[in-house]
C-alpha atoms as a printed R data frame, in Angstrom:
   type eleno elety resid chain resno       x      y       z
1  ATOM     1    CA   UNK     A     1   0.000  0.000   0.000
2  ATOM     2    CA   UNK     A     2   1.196  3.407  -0.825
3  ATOM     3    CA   UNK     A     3   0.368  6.196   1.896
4  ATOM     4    CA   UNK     A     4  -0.692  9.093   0.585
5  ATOM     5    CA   UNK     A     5   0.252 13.180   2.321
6  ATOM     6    CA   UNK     A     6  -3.380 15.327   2.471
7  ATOM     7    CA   UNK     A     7  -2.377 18.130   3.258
8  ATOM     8    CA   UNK     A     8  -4.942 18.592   5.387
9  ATOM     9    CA   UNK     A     9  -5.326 15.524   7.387
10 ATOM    10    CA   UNK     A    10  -2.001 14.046   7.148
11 ATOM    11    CA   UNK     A    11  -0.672 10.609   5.505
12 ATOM    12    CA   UNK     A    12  -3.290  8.319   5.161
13 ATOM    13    CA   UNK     A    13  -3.735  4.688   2.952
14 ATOM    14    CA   UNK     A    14  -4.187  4.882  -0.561
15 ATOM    15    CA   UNK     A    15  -7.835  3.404  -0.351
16 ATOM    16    CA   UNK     A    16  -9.045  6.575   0.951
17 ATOM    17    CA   UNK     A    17  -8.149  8.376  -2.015
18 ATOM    18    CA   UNK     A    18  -9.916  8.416  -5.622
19 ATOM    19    CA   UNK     A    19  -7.349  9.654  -8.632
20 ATOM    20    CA   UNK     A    20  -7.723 12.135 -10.249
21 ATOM    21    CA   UNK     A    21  -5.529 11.837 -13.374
22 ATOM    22    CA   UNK     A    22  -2.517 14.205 -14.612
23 ATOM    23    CA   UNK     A    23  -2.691 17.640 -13.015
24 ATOM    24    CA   UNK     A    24  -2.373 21.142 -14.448
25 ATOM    25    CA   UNK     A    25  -4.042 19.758 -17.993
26 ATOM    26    CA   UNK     A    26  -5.689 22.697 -19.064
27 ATOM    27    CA   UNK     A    27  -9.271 23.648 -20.834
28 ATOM    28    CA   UNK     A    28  -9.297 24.892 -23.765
29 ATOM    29    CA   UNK     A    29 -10.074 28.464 -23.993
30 ATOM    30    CA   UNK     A    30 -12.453 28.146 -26.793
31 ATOM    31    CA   UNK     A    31 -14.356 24.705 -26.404
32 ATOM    32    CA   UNK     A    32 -16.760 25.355 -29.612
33 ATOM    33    CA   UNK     A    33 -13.598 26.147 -31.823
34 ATOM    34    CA   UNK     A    34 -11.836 22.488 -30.680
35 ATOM    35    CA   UNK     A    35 -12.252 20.136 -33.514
36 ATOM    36    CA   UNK     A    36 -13.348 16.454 -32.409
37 ATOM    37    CA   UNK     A    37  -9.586 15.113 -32.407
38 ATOM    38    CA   UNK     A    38  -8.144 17.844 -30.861
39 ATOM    39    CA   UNK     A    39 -11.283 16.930 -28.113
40 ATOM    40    CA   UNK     A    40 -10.244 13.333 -28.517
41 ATOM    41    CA   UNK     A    41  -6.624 14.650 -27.480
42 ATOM    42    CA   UNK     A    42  -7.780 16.126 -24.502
43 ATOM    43    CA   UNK     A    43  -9.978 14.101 -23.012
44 ATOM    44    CA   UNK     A    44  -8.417 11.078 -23.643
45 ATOM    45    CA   UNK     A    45  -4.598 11.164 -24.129
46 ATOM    46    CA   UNK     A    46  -2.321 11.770 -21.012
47 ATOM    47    CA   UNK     A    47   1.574 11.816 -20.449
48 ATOM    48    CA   UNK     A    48   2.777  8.447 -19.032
49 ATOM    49    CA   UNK     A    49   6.595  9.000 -17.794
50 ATOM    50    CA   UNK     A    50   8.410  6.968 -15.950
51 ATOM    51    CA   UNK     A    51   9.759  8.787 -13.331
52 ATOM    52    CA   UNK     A    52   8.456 12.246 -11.283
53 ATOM    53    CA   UNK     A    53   4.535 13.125 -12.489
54 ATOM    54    CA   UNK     A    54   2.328 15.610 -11.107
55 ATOM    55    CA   UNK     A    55  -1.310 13.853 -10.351
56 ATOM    56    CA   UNK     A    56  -4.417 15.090  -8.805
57 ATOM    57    CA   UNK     A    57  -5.487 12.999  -5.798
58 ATOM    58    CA   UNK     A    58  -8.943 13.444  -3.807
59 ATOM    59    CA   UNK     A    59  -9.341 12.347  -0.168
60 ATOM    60    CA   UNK     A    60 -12.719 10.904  -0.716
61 ATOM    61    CA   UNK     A    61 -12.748  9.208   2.791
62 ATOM    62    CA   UNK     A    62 -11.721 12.004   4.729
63 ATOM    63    CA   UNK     A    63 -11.664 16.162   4.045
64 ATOM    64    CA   UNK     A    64 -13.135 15.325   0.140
65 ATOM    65    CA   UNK     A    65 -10.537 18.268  -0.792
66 ATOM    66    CA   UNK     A    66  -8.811 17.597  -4.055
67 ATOM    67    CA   UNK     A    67  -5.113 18.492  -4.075
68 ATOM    68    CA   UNK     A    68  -1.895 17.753  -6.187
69 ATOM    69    CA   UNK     A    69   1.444 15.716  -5.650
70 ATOM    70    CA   UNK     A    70   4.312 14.673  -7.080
71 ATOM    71    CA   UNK     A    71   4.990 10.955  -7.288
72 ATOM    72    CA   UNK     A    72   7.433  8.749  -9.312
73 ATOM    73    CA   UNK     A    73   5.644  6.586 -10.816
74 ATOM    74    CA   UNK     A    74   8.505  3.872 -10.845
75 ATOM    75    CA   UNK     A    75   8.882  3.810  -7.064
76 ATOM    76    CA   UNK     A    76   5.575  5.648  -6.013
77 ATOM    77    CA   UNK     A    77   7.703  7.782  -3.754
78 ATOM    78    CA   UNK     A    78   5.732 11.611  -3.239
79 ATOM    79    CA   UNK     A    79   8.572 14.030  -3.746
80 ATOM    80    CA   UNK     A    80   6.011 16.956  -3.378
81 ATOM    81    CA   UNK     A    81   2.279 17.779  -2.708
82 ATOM    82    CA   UNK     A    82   0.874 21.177  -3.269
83 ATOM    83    CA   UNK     A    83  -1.832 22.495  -1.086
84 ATOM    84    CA   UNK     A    84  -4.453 24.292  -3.483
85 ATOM    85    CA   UNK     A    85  -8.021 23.038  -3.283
86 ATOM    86    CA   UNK     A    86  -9.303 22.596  -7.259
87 ATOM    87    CA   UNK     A    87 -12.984 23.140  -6.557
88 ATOM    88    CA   UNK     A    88 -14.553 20.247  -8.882
């Protein structure tokens, strides 16, 4: 089991958590001038490094804040977590 830093109610198991994908993917600024496979691109296709990632991570079972850390994803070490609240 990987633990998991909220930053608001400390390390807890990864089973409380729901994830939220790759953070700081941004909306397009002018959703009726996307064309379908530029949509495609954006809702569906995602970095996948080996190494440090920024994801979004929700503490379903506890605060239900969403927040953002850095984890490898080859050793699932968190190198980082940032404390903003993403409203969703």
């Amino acid at each position: 089991m990987m633990l998991i830093p909220c930053p608001w109610c400390g390390p807890r198991d990864e089973n409380e958590f729901h994830y939220g994908g790759q953070a700081h993917v941004h909306y397009p600024d002018d959703p009726a001038a996307v064309s379908d496979e530029d949509w495609g691109r954006y809702l569906f296709f995602r970095s996948n490094p080996k190494g440090p990632f920024a994801e979004r991570w929700a503490h379903v079972s506890g605060c239900r804040r969403w927040f953002t850390v850095l984890r490898d994803t080859a050793t699932n070490e968190i190198h980082r977590r940032n404390h903003e609240e993403v409203a969703r």
